[in-house]
Amino acid sequence: MAVFVAAVVFSPTRGGELLFLNSDNLFNVVRAVSEIGIIAVGMTFVILVGGIDLSVGAVLGLAAVGSAVLLVHQDLGVLPAVLLVLLAGLVFGLLQGMASAMLGIQAFIVTLAGLQIARGLARITSGGQGVAIAYGDGPGEAPAVFSLLGERTFNGLVPIPAVIFVVVAVLAIAFLRMSAFSRHVYAVGGNEKAARLSGVPVTRVKVIVFGISGLLAALAGIVHAGQLNQGSPNDGSGYELDAIAAVVIGGTALSGGRGSMIGTVAGALLLGVLNNILALNNVDPNVQLLVKGLVIVVAAGLQRLRPES
């Protein structure tokens, strides 16, 4: 809320209207954070069990490349291509989860290796270059319906990626609040040994949360390809850091066992609002990085001062 108020106060004006509060601009903020937000939702599950997933940005790049290649080079329809990419992301996440939970390798190491593997696979698949997505009915052209990911709905006001982010966030919030699995997630993150002694299937829980993270990273990659009309092996570079920042700003403890999905959504929106107001004021990009880093540290520090419920 403090960042939002500051954005209003420091917003430039045009014709007597605050540019920040313009409806198009506000929806652009949500659109801009949609990919990071989707990834951050999956990252929240992983961090809640005391893990970390450094591969999500590379998985996004792999999914973007995979979407472009399947649609353009393999002439697949949108539904089969999307399902294959989502399945690939799910399997990639599950494999990382099994390597960490079953082999006892730290998640940091497993997903750092996963980052390299996913980035390498993306470069091999694309030949090291971006794959442009052209639309039409001929060979080498993707079905035009895929381009809807870069469009707006509700009378041209709400970006489709923002709608996808909101739907994912709402489903995750409901799932984390009402499902029995979520109680296992918090139990494993709070005290893994006690959870195991209480009959919680710790290994299964860890594998599943990594699967969720991989699945949502792949979904973000599909959205990314649809927005930019291409898939590049370098897409998603650094996204894992923004996703982790959103989760931590939202109050989820890196040690696991404490946090909320609503907090993660708020953290992602904070980053979006911050980037937007700095850009509206034409702040030097190097200064933007400095301000963004300071705000992340302050926000995370304030979260630690909150009394635990």
PDB file of C-alpha atoms in Angstrom:
ATOM      1  CA  MET A   1       0.000   0.000   0.000  1.00  0.00           C
ATOM      2  CA  ALA A   2       2.854   2.372   0.771  1.00  0.00           C
ATOM      3  CA  VAL A   3       4.382   1.798  -2.669  1.00  0.00           C
ATOM      4  CA  PHE A   4       0.972   2.270  -4.318  1.00  0.00           C
ATOM      5  CA  VAL A   5       0.401   5.562  -2.493  1.00  0.00           C
ATOM      6  CA  ALA A   6       3.907   6.703  -3.402  1.00  0.00           C
ATOM      7  CA  ALA A   7       3.182   5.851  -7.044  1.00  0.00           C
ATOM      8  CA  VAL A   8       0.081   8.045  -6.952  1.00  0.00           C
ATOM      9  CA  VAL A   9       1.961  10.909  -5.298  1.00  0.00           C
ATOM     10  CA  PHE A  10       4.862  10.819  -7.749  1.00  0.00           C
ATOM     11  CA  SER A  11       2.813  10.056 -10.841  1.00  0.00           C
ATOM     12  CA  PRO A  12       3.315  12.464 -13.746  1.00  0.00           C
ATOM     13  CA  THR A  13       0.179  14.062 -15.163  1.00  0.00           C
ATOM     14  CA  ARG A  14      -1.160  14.612 -18.638  1.00  0.00           C
ATOM     15  CA  GLY A  15      -4.136  16.851 -19.253  1.00  0.00           C
ATOM     16  CA  GLY A  16      -4.767  17.002 -15.513  1.00  0.00           C
ATOM     17  CA  GLU A  17      -4.970  13.185 -15.237  1.00  0.00           C
ATOM     18  CA  LEU A  18      -2.589  11.083 -13.181  1.00  0.00           C
ATOM     19  CA  LEU A  19      -0.952   8.739 -15.661  1.00  0.00           C
ATOM     20  CA  PHE A  20      -0.437   6.036 -13.050  1.00  0.00           C
ATOM     21  CA  LEU A  21      -4.158   5.827 -12.229  1.00  0.00           C
ATOM     22  CA  ASN A  22      -5.178   5.610 -15.869  1.00  0.00           C
ATOM     23  CA  SER A  23      -7.069   2.335 -16.308  1.00  0.00           C
ATOM     24  CA  ASP A  24      -4.940   1.278 -19.279  1.00  0.00           C
ATOM     25  CA  ASN A  25      -1.799   1.841 -17.226  1.00  0.00           C
ATOM     26  CA  LEU A  26      -3.077  -0.092 -14.212  1.00  0.00           C
ATOM     27  CA  PHE A  27      -3.981  -3.075 -16.365  1.00  0.00           C
ATOM     28  CA  ASN A  28      -0.585  -2.801 -18.024  1.00  0.00           C
ATOM     29  CA  VAL A  29       0.968  -3.182 -14.571  1.00  0.00           C
ATOM     30  CA  VAL A  30      -0.874  -6.476 -14.083  1.00  0.00           C
ATOM     31  CA  ARG A  31       0.030  -7.583 -17.607  1.00  0.00           C
ATOM     32  CA  ALA A  32       3.686  -6.767 -16.991  1.00  0.00           C
ATOM     33  CA  VAL A  33       3.824  -8.903 -13.836  1.00  0.00           C
ATOM     34  CA  SER A  34       1.654 -11.725 -15.169  1.00  0.00           C
ATOM     35  CA  GLU A  35       4.544 -14.007 -16.144  1.00  0.00           C
ATOM     36  CA  ILE A  36       6.545 -13.335 -12.965  1.00  0.00           C
ATOM     37  CA  GLY A  37       3.344 -13.690 -10.953  1.00  0.00           C
ATOM     38  CA  ILE A  38       2.496 -17.084 -12.450  1.00  0.00           C
ATOM     39  CA  ILE A  39       6.031 -18.298 -11.749  1.00  0.00           C
ATOM     40  CA  ALA A  40       5.919 -16.844  -8.225  1.00  0.00           C
ATOM     41  CA  VAL A  41       2.750 -18.812  -7.453  1.00  0.00           C
ATOM     42  CA  GLY A  42       4.598 -22.055  -8.206  1.00  0.00           C
ATOM     43  CA  MET A  43       7.683 -20.814  -6.369  1.00  0.00           C
ATOM     44  CA  THR A  44       5.562 -20.220  -3.257  1.00  0.00           C
ATOM     45  CA  PHE A  45       4.713 -23.911  -3.006  1.00  0.00           C
ATOM     46  CA  VAL A  46       8.391 -24.845  -3.263  1.00  0.00           C
ATOM     47  CA  ILE A  47       9.569 -22.290  -0.710  1.00  0.00           C
ATOM     48  CA  LEU A  48       6.805 -23.278   1.712  1.00  0.00           C
ATOM     49  CA  VAL A  49       8.394 -26.743   2.000  1.00  0.00           C
ATOM     50  CA  GLY A  50      11.783 -25.131   2.571  1.00  0.00           C
ATOM     51  CA  GLY A  51      13.032 -25.563  -1.000  1.00  0.00           C
ATOM     52  CA  ILE A  52      14.042 -23.265  -3.831  1.00  0.00           C
ATOM     53  CA  ASP A  53      13.669 -23.492  -7.613  1.00  0.00           C
ATOM     54  CA  LEU A  54      16.298 -21.650  -9.644  1.00  0.00           C
ATOM     55  CA  SER A  55      15.278 -23.286 -12.917  1.00  0.00           C
ATOM     56  CA  VAL A  56      11.947 -21.548 -13.496  1.00  0.00           C
ATOM     57  CA  GLY A  57      13.306 -18.785 -15.740  1.00  0.00           C
ATOM     58  CA  ALA A  58      15.086 -21.308 -17.959  1.00  0.00           C
ATOM     59  CA  VAL A  59      11.971 -23.524 -18.026  1.00  0.00           C
ATOM     60  CA  LEU A  60      10.013 -20.471 -19.199  1.00  0.00           C
ATOM     61  CA  GLY A  61      12.528 -20.040 -22.020  1.00  0.00           C
ATOM     62  CA  LEU A  62      12.323 -23.727 -22.908  1.00  0.00           C
ATOM     63  CA  ALA A  63       8.513 -23.573 -22.917  1.00  0.00           C
ATOM     64  CA  ALA A  64       8.501 -20.453 -25.110  1.00  0.00           C
ATOM     65  CA  VAL A  65      10.853 -22.120 -27.599  1.00  0.00           C
ATOM     66  CA  GLY A  66       8.881 -25.355 -27.438  1.00  0.00           C
ATOM     67  CA  SER A  67       5.624 -23.516 -28.141  1.00  0.00           C
ATOM     68  CA  ALA A  68       7.099 -21.728 -31.149  1.00  0.00           C
ATOM     69  CA  VAL A  69       8.742 -24.858 -32.579  1.00  0.00           C
ATOM     70  CA  LEU A  70       5.641 -27.034 -32.174  1.00  0.00           C
ATOM     71  CA  LEU A  71       3.343 -24.423 -33.706  1.00  0.00           C
ATOM     72  CA  VAL A  72       5.593 -23.264 -36.552  1.00  0.00           C
ATOM     73  CA  HIS A  73       7.962 -26.112 -37.406  1.00  0.00           C
ATOM     74  CA  GLN A  74       5.781 -29.086 -36.442  1.00  0.00           C
ATOM     75  CA  ASP A  75       2.463 -27.541 -37.577  1.00  0.00           C
ATOM     76  CA  LEU A  76       0.659 -28.689 -34.433  1.00  0.00           C
ATOM     77  CA  GLY A  77      -2.616 -27.175 -33.350  1.00  0.00           C
ATOM     78  CA  VAL A  78      -2.719 -24.831 -30.360  1.00  0.00           C
ATOM     79  CA  LEU A  79      -4.276 -27.313 -27.921  1.00  0.00           C
ATOM     80  CA  PRO A  80      -1.850 -30.209 -28.584  1.00  0.00           C
ATOM     81  CA  ALA A  81       1.123 -27.824 -28.507  1.00  0.00           C
ATOM     82  CA  VAL A  82       0.040 -26.214 -25.247  1.00  0.00           C
ATOM     83  CA  LEU A  83      -0.653 -29.572 -23.601  1.00  0.00           C
ATOM     84  CA  LEU A  84       2.734 -30.964 -24.676  1.00  0.00           C
ATOM     85  CA  VAL A  85       4.576 -27.904 -23.355  1.00  0.00           C
ATOM     86  CA  LEU A  86       2.697 -28.018 -20.049  1.00  0.00           C
ATOM     87  CA  LEU A  87       3.423 -31.739 -19.749  1.00  0.00           C
ATOM     88  CA  ALA A  88       7.120 -31.099 -20.420  1.00  0.00           C
ATOM     89  CA  GLY A  89       7.215 -28.448 -17.688  1.00  0.00           C
ATOM     90  CA  LEU A  90       5.417 -30.750 -15.257  1.00  0.00           C
ATOM     91  CA  VAL A  91       7.775 -33.657 -15.951  1.00  0.00           C
ATOM     92  CA  PHE A  92      10.835 -31.417 -15.677  1.00  0.00           C
ATOM     93  CA  GLY A  93       9.652 -30.193 -12.276  1.00  0.00           C
ATOM     94  CA  LEU A  94       8.800 -33.692 -11.065  1.00  0.00           C
ATOM     95  CA  LEU A  95      12.234 -34.976 -12.053  1.00  0.00           C
ATOM     96  CA  GLN A  96      13.890 -32.174 -10.108  1.00  0.00           C
ATOM     97  CA  GLY A  97      11.664 -32.919  -7.138  1.00  0.00           C
ATOM     98  CA  MET A  98      12.600 -36.606  -7.232  1.00  0.00           C
ATOM     99  CA  ALA A  99      16.303 -35.788  -7.499  1.00  0.00           C
ATOM    100  CA  SER A 100      16.047 -33.550  -4.456  1.00  0.00           C
ATOM    101  CA  ALA A 101      13.634 -35.549  -2.276  1.00  0.00           C
ATOM    102  CA  MET A 102      14.693 -39.109  -3.123  1.00  0.00           C
ATOM    103  CA  LEU A 103      18.420 -38.649  -3.619  1.00  0.00           C
ATOM    104  CA  GLY A 104      18.806 -36.139  -0.810  1.00  0.00           C
ATOM    105  CA  ILE A 105      20.483 -33.501  -2.994  1.00  0.00           C
ATOM    106  CA  GLN A 106      19.872 -29.914  -1.921  1.00  0.00           C
ATOM    107  CA  ALA A 107      17.202 -28.204  -4.012  1.00  0.00           C
ATOM    108  CA  PHE A 108      19.573 -25.312  -4.679  1.00  0.00           C
ATOM    109  CA  ILE A 109      22.040 -27.635  -6.420  1.00  0.00           C
ATOM    110  CA  VAL A 110      19.395 -29.658  -8.265  1.00  0.00           C
ATOM    111  CA  THR A 111      17.602 -26.619  -9.674  1.00  0.00           C
ATOM    112  CA  LEU A 112      20.854 -24.825 -10.480  1.00  0.00           C
ATOM    113  CA  ALA A 113      21.703 -27.832 -12.627  1.00  0.00           C
ATOM    114  CA  GLY A 114      18.126 -27.802 -13.931  1.00  0.00           C
ATOM    115  CA  LEU A 115      18.604 -24.185 -14.998  1.00  0.00           C
ATOM    116  CA  GLN A 116      21.595 -25.189 -17.125  1.00  0.00           C
ATOM    117  CA  ILE A 117      19.820 -28.231 -18.557  1.00  0.00           C
ATOM    118  CA  ALA A 118      16.659 -26.324 -19.494  1.00  0.00           C
ATOM    119  CA  ARG A 119      18.652 -23.494 -21.067  1.00  0.00           C
ATOM    120  CA  GLY A 120      20.744 -26.008 -23.000  1.00  0.00           C
ATOM    121  CA  LEU A 121      17.662 -27.861 -24.231  1.00  0.00           C
ATOM    122  CA  ALA A 122      16.128 -24.572 -25.354  1.00  0.00           C
ATOM    123  CA  ARG A 123      19.234 -23.700 -27.362  1.00  0.00           C
ATOM    124  CA  ILE A 124      19.436 -27.146 -28.942  1.00  0.00           C
ATOM    125  CA  THR A 125      15.737 -27.080 -29.848  1.00  0.00           C
ATOM    126  CA  SER A 126      15.907 -23.602 -31.387  1.00  0.00           C
ATOM    127  CA  GLY A 127      19.344 -23.888 -32.927  1.00  0.00           C
ATOM    128  CA  GLY A 128      20.530 -21.137 -30.604  1.00  0.00           C
ATOM    129  CA  GLN A 129      18.254 -18.529 -32.193  1.00  0.00           C
ATOM    130  CA  GLY A 130      14.822 -17.094 -31.584  1.00  0.00           C
ATOM    131  CA  VAL A 131      11.923 -18.784 -33.378  1.00  0.00           C
ATOM    132  CA  ALA A 132       9.446 -16.236 -34.746  1.00  0.00           C
ATOM    133  CA  ILE A 133       5.744 -17.095 -34.706  1.00  0.00           C
ATOM    134  CA  ALA A 134       3.884 -16.074 -37.865  1.00  0.00           C
ATOM    135  CA  TYR A 135       0.135 -16.598 -38.069  1.00  0.00           C
ATOM    136  CA  GLY A 136      -1.917 -18.026 -40.899  1.00  0.00           C
ATOM    137  CA  ASP A 137      -3.235 -21.248 -42.419  1.00  0.00           C
ATOM    138  CA  GLY A 138      -0.198 -22.238 -44.450  1.00  0.00           C
ATOM    139  CA  PRO A 139       2.771 -24.444 -43.588  1.00  0.00           C
ATOM    140  CA  GLY A 140       5.156 -22.869 -41.116  1.00  0.00           C
ATOM    141  CA  GLU A 141       2.416 -20.651 -39.717  1.00  0.00           C
ATOM    142  CA  ALA A 142       0.722 -20.915 -36.336  1.00  0.00           C
ATOM    143  CA  PRO A 143      -3.054 -20.847 -35.833  1.00  0.00           C
ATOM    144  CA  ALA A 144      -4.211 -17.262 -35.298  1.00  0.00           C
ATOM    145  CA  VAL A 145      -5.961 -18.192 -32.043  1.00  0.00           C
ATOM    146  CA  PHE A 146      -2.578 -18.368 -30.290  1.00  0.00           C
ATOM    147  CA  SER A 147      -2.124 -14.628 -30.901  1.00  0.00           C
ATOM    148  CA  LEU A 148      -4.991 -13.991 -28.467  1.00  0.00           C
ATOM    149  CA  LEU A 149      -2.431 -14.248 -25.660  1.00  0.00           C
ATOM    150  CA  GLY A 150      -1.192 -10.834 -26.727  1.00  0.00           C
ATOM    151  CA  GLU A 151      -4.654  -9.308 -26.981  1.00  0.00           C
ATOM    152  CA  ARG A 152      -7.113  -7.734 -24.541  1.00  0.00           C
ATOM    153  CA  THR A 153     -10.615  -8.779 -23.533  1.00  0.00           C
ATOM    154  CA  PHE A 154     -13.600  -7.051 -21.863  1.00  0.00           C
ATOM    155  CA  ASN A 155     -13.978  -4.396 -24.572  1.00  0.00           C
ATOM    156  CA  GLY A 156     -10.256  -4.173 -25.188  1.00  0.00           C
ATOM    157  CA  LEU A 157      -9.442  -3.211 -21.602  1.00  0.00           C
ATOM    158  CA  VAL A 158      -8.057  -6.248 -19.760  1.00  0.00           C
ATOM    159  CA  PRO A 159      -4.966  -8.028 -21.164  1.00  0.00           C
ATOM    160  CA  ILE A 160      -5.400 -11.796 -21.569  1.00  0.00           C
ATOM    161  CA  PRO A 161      -2.143 -12.538 -19.642  1.00  0.00           C
ATOM    162  CA  ALA A 162      -3.538 -10.575 -16.692  1.00  0.00           C
ATOM    163  CA  VAL A 163      -6.682 -12.712 -16.750  1.00  0.00           C
ATOM    164  CA  ILE A 164      -4.582 -15.897 -16.775  1.00  0.00           C
ATOM    165  CA  PHE A 165      -2.511 -14.626 -13.842  1.00  0.00           C
ATOM    166  CA  VAL A 166      -5.614 -13.761 -11.823  1.00  0.00           C
ATOM    167  CA  VAL A 167      -7.203 -17.166 -12.518  1.00  0.00           C
ATOM    168  CA  VAL A 168      -4.004 -18.996 -11.504  1.00  0.00           C
ATOM    169  CA  ALA A 169      -3.687 -16.873  -8.360  1.00  0.00           C
ATOM    170  CA  VAL A 170      -7.318 -17.401  -7.308  1.00  0.00           C
ATOM    171  CA  LEU A 171      -7.077 -21.168  -7.824  1.00  0.00           C
ATOM    172  CA  ALA A 172      -3.801 -21.297  -5.876  1.00  0.00           C
ATOM    173  CA  ILE A 173      -5.205 -19.226  -3.005  1.00  0.00           C
ATOM    174  CA  ALA A 174      -8.259 -21.492  -2.745  1.00  0.00           C
ATOM    175  CA  PHE A 175      -6.125 -24.635  -3.022  1.00  0.00           C
ATOM    176  CA  LEU A 176      -3.672 -23.486  -0.361  1.00  0.00           C
ATOM    177  CA  ARG A 177      -6.479 -22.566   2.026  1.00  0.00           C
ATOM    178  CA  MET A 178      -8.840 -25.494   1.629  1.00  0.00           C
ATOM    179  CA  SER A 179      -6.961 -28.615   0.516  1.00  0.00           C
ATOM    180  CA  ALA A 180      -5.541 -31.309   2.768  1.00  0.00           C
ATOM    181  CA  PHE A 181      -2.381 -31.253   0.658  1.00  0.00           C
ATOM    182  CA  SER A 182      -1.706 -27.655   1.695  1.00  0.00           C
ATOM    183  CA  ARG A 183      -1.624 -28.692   5.343  1.00  0.00           C
ATOM    184  CA  HIS A 184       1.041 -31.226   4.427  1.00  0.00           C
ATOM    185  CA  VAL A 185       2.997 -28.494   2.619  1.00  0.00           C
ATOM    186  CA  TYR A 186       3.038 -26.282   5.717  1.00  0.00           C
ATOM    187  CA  ALA A 187       3.858 -29.243   7.959  1.00  0.00           C
ATOM    188  CA  VAL A 188       6.868 -30.288   5.859  1.00  0.00           C
ATOM    189  CA  GLY A 189       8.168 -26.732   5.746  1.00  0.00           C
ATOM    190  CA  GLY A 190       7.601 -26.160   9.445  1.00  0.00           C
ATOM    191  CA  ASN A 191       9.325 -29.308  10.710  1.00  0.00           C
ATOM    192  CA  GLU A 192      10.120 -32.039   8.213  1.00  0.00           C
ATOM    193  CA  LYS A 193      11.093 -34.617  10.819  1.00  0.00           C
ATOM    194  CA  ALA A 194       7.941 -34.089  12.866  1.00  0.00           C
ATOM    195  CA  ALA A 195       5.832 -34.204   9.695  1.00  0.00           C
ATOM    196  CA  ARG A 196       7.395 -37.525   8.694  1.00  0.00           C
ATOM    197  CA  LEU A 197       6.774 -38.990  12.156  1.00  0.00           C
ATOM    198  CA  SER A 198       3.163 -37.789  11.938  1.00  0.00           C
ATOM    199  CA  GLY A 199       2.580 -39.806   8.780  1.00  0.00           C
ATOM    200  CA  VAL A 200       2.893 -37.008   6.227  1.00  0.00           C
ATOM    201  CA  PRO A 201       4.253 -38.370   2.894  1.00  0.00           C
ATOM    202  CA  VAL A 202       7.161 -35.918   2.873  1.00  0.00           C
ATOM    203  CA  THR A 203       8.841 -37.206  -0.282  1.00  0.00           C
ATOM    204  CA  ARG A 204       5.607 -37.149  -2.269  1.00  0.00           C
ATOM    205  CA  VAL A 205       4.797 -33.621  -1.103  1.00  0.00           C
ATOM    206  CA  LYS A 206       8.222 -32.343  -2.158  1.00  0.00           C
ATOM    207  CA  VAL A 207       8.022 -33.979  -5.575  1.00  0.00           C
ATOM    208  CA  ILE A 208       4.534 -32.585  -6.203  1.00  0.00           C
ATOM    209  CA  VAL A 209       5.414 -28.974  -5.324  1.00  0.00           C
ATOM    210  CA  PHE A 210       8.345 -29.048  -7.743  1.00  0.00           C
ATOM    211  CA  GLY A 211       5.981 -30.436 -10.357  1.00  0.00           C
ATOM    212  CA  ILE A 212       3.600 -27.529  -9.743  1.00  0.00           C
ATOM    213  CA  SER A 213       6.487 -25.085 -10.085  1.00  0.00           C
ATOM    214  CA  GLY A 214       7.593 -26.605 -13.397  1.00  0.00           C
ATOM    215  CA  LEU A 215       4.037 -26.672 -14.716  1.00  0.00           C
ATOM    216  CA  LEU A 216       3.421 -22.989 -13.942  1.00  0.00           C
ATOM    217  CA  ALA A 217       6.812 -21.976 -15.335  1.00  0.00           C
ATOM    218  CA  ALA A 218       5.830 -23.709 -18.585  1.00  0.00           C
ATOM    219  CA  LEU A 219       2.475 -21.884 -18.550  1.00  0.00           C
ATOM    220  CA  ALA A 220       4.319 -18.589 -18.138  1.00  0.00           C
ATOM    221  CA  GLY A 221       6.502 -19.565 -21.101  1.00  0.00           C
ATOM    222  CA  ILE A 222       3.431 -20.149 -23.271  1.00  0.00           C
ATOM    223  CA  VAL A 223       2.058 -16.741 -22.260  1.00  0.00           C
ATOM    224  CA  HIS A 224       5.463 -15.200 -22.996  1.00  0.00           C
ATOM    225  CA  ALA A 225       5.591 -16.698 -26.486  1.00  0.00           C
ATOM    226  CA  GLY A 226       2.039 -15.533 -27.195  1.00  0.00           C
ATOM    227  CA  GLN A 227       2.781 -11.984 -26.102  1.00  0.00           C
ATOM    228  CA  LEU A 228       6.050 -11.599 -28.027  1.00  0.00           C
ATOM    229  CA  ASN A 229       5.139 -13.843 -30.986  1.00  0.00           C
ATOM    230  CA  GLN A 230       8.399 -15.719 -30.643  1.00  0.00           C
ATOM    231  CA  GLY A 231      10.339 -18.124 -28.481  1.00  0.00           C
ATOM    232  CA  SER A 232      13.980 -17.474 -27.662  1.00  0.00           C
ATOM    233  CA  PRO A 233      16.359 -19.684 -25.652  1.00  0.00           C
ATOM    234  CA  ASN A 234      17.346 -16.577 -23.654  1.00  0.00           C
ATOM    235  CA  ASP A 235      13.775 -15.775 -22.600  1.00  0.00           C
ATOM    236  CA  GLY A 236      13.147 -15.745 -18.862  1.00  0.00           C
ATOM    237  CA  SER A 237      16.713 -14.923 -17.879  1.00  0.00           C
ATOM    238  CA  GLY A 238      16.663 -13.591 -14.309  1.00  0.00           C
ATOM    239  CA  TYR A 239      12.941 -14.259 -13.854  1.00  0.00           C
ATOM    240  CA  GLU A 240      13.667 -16.701 -11.040  1.00  0.00           C
ATOM    241  CA  LEU A 241      15.138 -13.862  -8.976  1.00  0.00           C
ATOM    242  CA  ASP A 242      12.075 -11.642  -9.436  1.00  0.00           C
ATOM    243  CA  ALA A 243       9.811 -14.566  -8.562  1.00  0.00           C
ATOM    244  CA  ILE A 244      11.755 -15.286  -5.377  1.00  0.00           C
ATOM    245  CA  ALA A 245      11.671 -11.570  -4.524  1.00  0.00           C
ATOM    246  CA  ALA A 246       7.877 -11.498  -4.943  1.00  0.00           C
ATOM    247  CA  VAL A 247       7.477 -14.524  -2.661  1.00  0.00           C
ATOM    248  CA  VAL A 248       9.784 -13.125   0.032  1.00  0.00           C
ATOM    249  CA  ILE A 249       8.237  -9.650  -0.116  1.00  0.00           C
ATOM    250  CA  GLY A 250       4.866 -11.355   0.320  1.00  0.00           C
ATOM    251  CA  GLY A 251       5.962 -12.745   3.670  1.00  0.00           C
ATOM    252  CA  THR A 252       6.814 -16.356   2.855  1.00  0.00           C
ATOM    253  CA  ALA A 253       9.764 -17.502   4.948  1.00  0.00           C
ATOM    254  CA  LEU A 254      12.687 -18.915   2.965  1.00  0.00           C
ATOM    255  CA  SER A 255      13.077 -21.516   5.711  1.00  0.00           C
ATOM    256  CA  GLY A 256       9.568 -22.794   4.885  1.00  0.00           C
ATOM    257  CA  GLY A 257       6.411 -23.409   6.868  1.00  0.00           C
ATOM    258  CA  ARG A 258       5.064 -19.839   6.857  1.00  0.00           C
ATOM    259  CA  GLY A 259       3.565 -17.694   4.141  1.00  0.00           C
ATOM    260  CA  SER A 260       0.507 -17.097   1.988  1.00  0.00           C
ATOM    261  CA  MET A 261      -0.409 -16.977  -1.678  1.00  0.00           C
ATOM    262  CA  ILE A 262      -2.142 -13.620  -1.241  1.00  0.00           C
ATOM    263  CA  GLY A 263       1.153 -12.236   0.021  1.00  0.00           C
ATOM    264  CA  THR A 264       2.929 -13.535  -3.085  1.00  0.00           C
ATOM    265  CA  VAL A 265       0.377 -11.855  -5.365  1.00  0.00           C
ATOM    266  CA  ALA A 266       0.838  -8.618  -3.430  1.00  0.00           C
ATOM    267  CA  GLY A 267       4.617  -8.962  -3.734  1.00  0.00           C
ATOM    268  CA  ALA A 268       4.399  -9.420  -7.501  1.00  0.00           C
ATOM    269  CA  LEU A 269       2.117  -6.393  -7.816  1.00  0.00           C
ATOM    270  CA  LEU A 270       4.505  -4.327  -5.664  1.00  0.00           C
ATOM    271  CA  LEU A 271       7.323  -5.066  -8.099  1.00  0.00           C
ATOM    272  CA  GLY A 272       5.063  -4.192 -11.024  1.00  0.00           C
ATOM    273  CA  VAL A 273       3.926  -0.899  -9.510  1.00  0.00           C
ATOM    274  CA  LEU A 274       7.500   0.014  -8.648  1.00  0.00           C
ATOM    275  CA  ASN A 275       8.781  -0.699 -12.165  1.00  0.00           C
ATOM    276  CA  ASN A 276       5.864   1.184 -13.680  1.00  0.00           C
ATOM    277  CA  ILE A 277       6.166   4.402 -11.677  1.00  0.00           C
ATOM    278  CA  LEU A 278       9.916   4.549 -12.211  1.00  0.00           C
ATOM    279  CA  ALA A 279       9.418   4.123 -15.954  1.00  0.00           C
ATOM    280  CA  LEU A 280       6.658   6.769 -16.045  1.00  0.00           C
ATOM    281  CA  ASN A 281       9.078   9.220 -14.443  1.00  0.00           C
ATOM    282  CA  ASN A 282      11.820   8.327 -16.952  1.00  0.00           C
ATOM    283  CA  VAL A 283      14.189   7.276 -14.169  1.00  0.00           C
ATOM    284  CA  ASP A 284      17.543   6.043 -15.470  1.00  0.00           C
ATOM    285  CA  PRO A 285      17.445   2.227 -15.803  1.00  0.00           C
ATOM    286  CA  ASN A 286      20.556   1.884 -13.636  1.00  0.00           C
ATOM    287  CA  VAL A 287      18.916   3.951 -10.902  1.00  0.00           C
ATOM    288  CA  GLN A 288      15.784   1.820 -11.282  1.00  0.00           C
ATOM    289  CA  LEU A 289      17.792  -1.277 -10.380  1.00  0.00           C
ATOM    290  CA  LEU A 290      19.170   0.480  -7.317  1.00  0.00           C
ATOM    291  CA  VAL A 291      15.761   1.671  -6.103  1.00  0.00           C
ATOM    292  CA  LYS A 292      14.183  -1.710  -6.804  1.00  0.00           C
ATOM    293  CA  GLY A 293      16.853  -3.511  -4.786  1.00  0.00           C
ATOM    294  CA  LEU A 294      16.473  -1.146  -1.828  1.00  0.00           C
ATOM    295  CA  VAL A 295      12.689  -1.465  -1.797  1.00  0.00           C
ATOM    296  CA  ILE A 296      12.923  -5.269  -1.880  1.00  0.00           C
ATOM    297  CA  VAL A 297      15.253  -5.253   1.128  1.00  0.00           C
ATOM    298  CA  VAL A 298      13.025  -2.813   3.061  1.00  0.00           C
ATOM    299  CA  ALA A 299       9.825  -4.703   2.222  1.00  0.00           C
ATOM    300  CA  ALA A 300      11.343  -8.059   3.219  1.00  0.00           C
ATOM    301  CA  GLY A 301      12.657  -6.498   6.425  1.00  0.00           C
ATOM    302  CA  LEU A 302       9.226  -5.105   7.320  1.00  0.00           C
ATOM    303  CA  GLN A 303       7.708  -8.551   6.801  1.00  0.00           C
ATOM    304  CA  ARG A 304      10.041  -9.974   9.444  1.00  0.00           C
ATOM    305  CA  LEU A 305       8.723  -7.443  11.947  1.00  0.00           C
ATOM    306  CA  ARG A 306       5.156  -8.716  11.567  1.00  0.00           C
ATOM    307  CA  PRO A 307       3.927 -10.778  14.509  1.00  0.00           C
ATOM    308  CA  GLU A 308       3.478 -14.441  13.571  1.00  0.00           C
ATOM    309  CA  SER A 309      -0.083 -15.699  13.705  1.00  0.00           C
TER     310      SER A 309
END
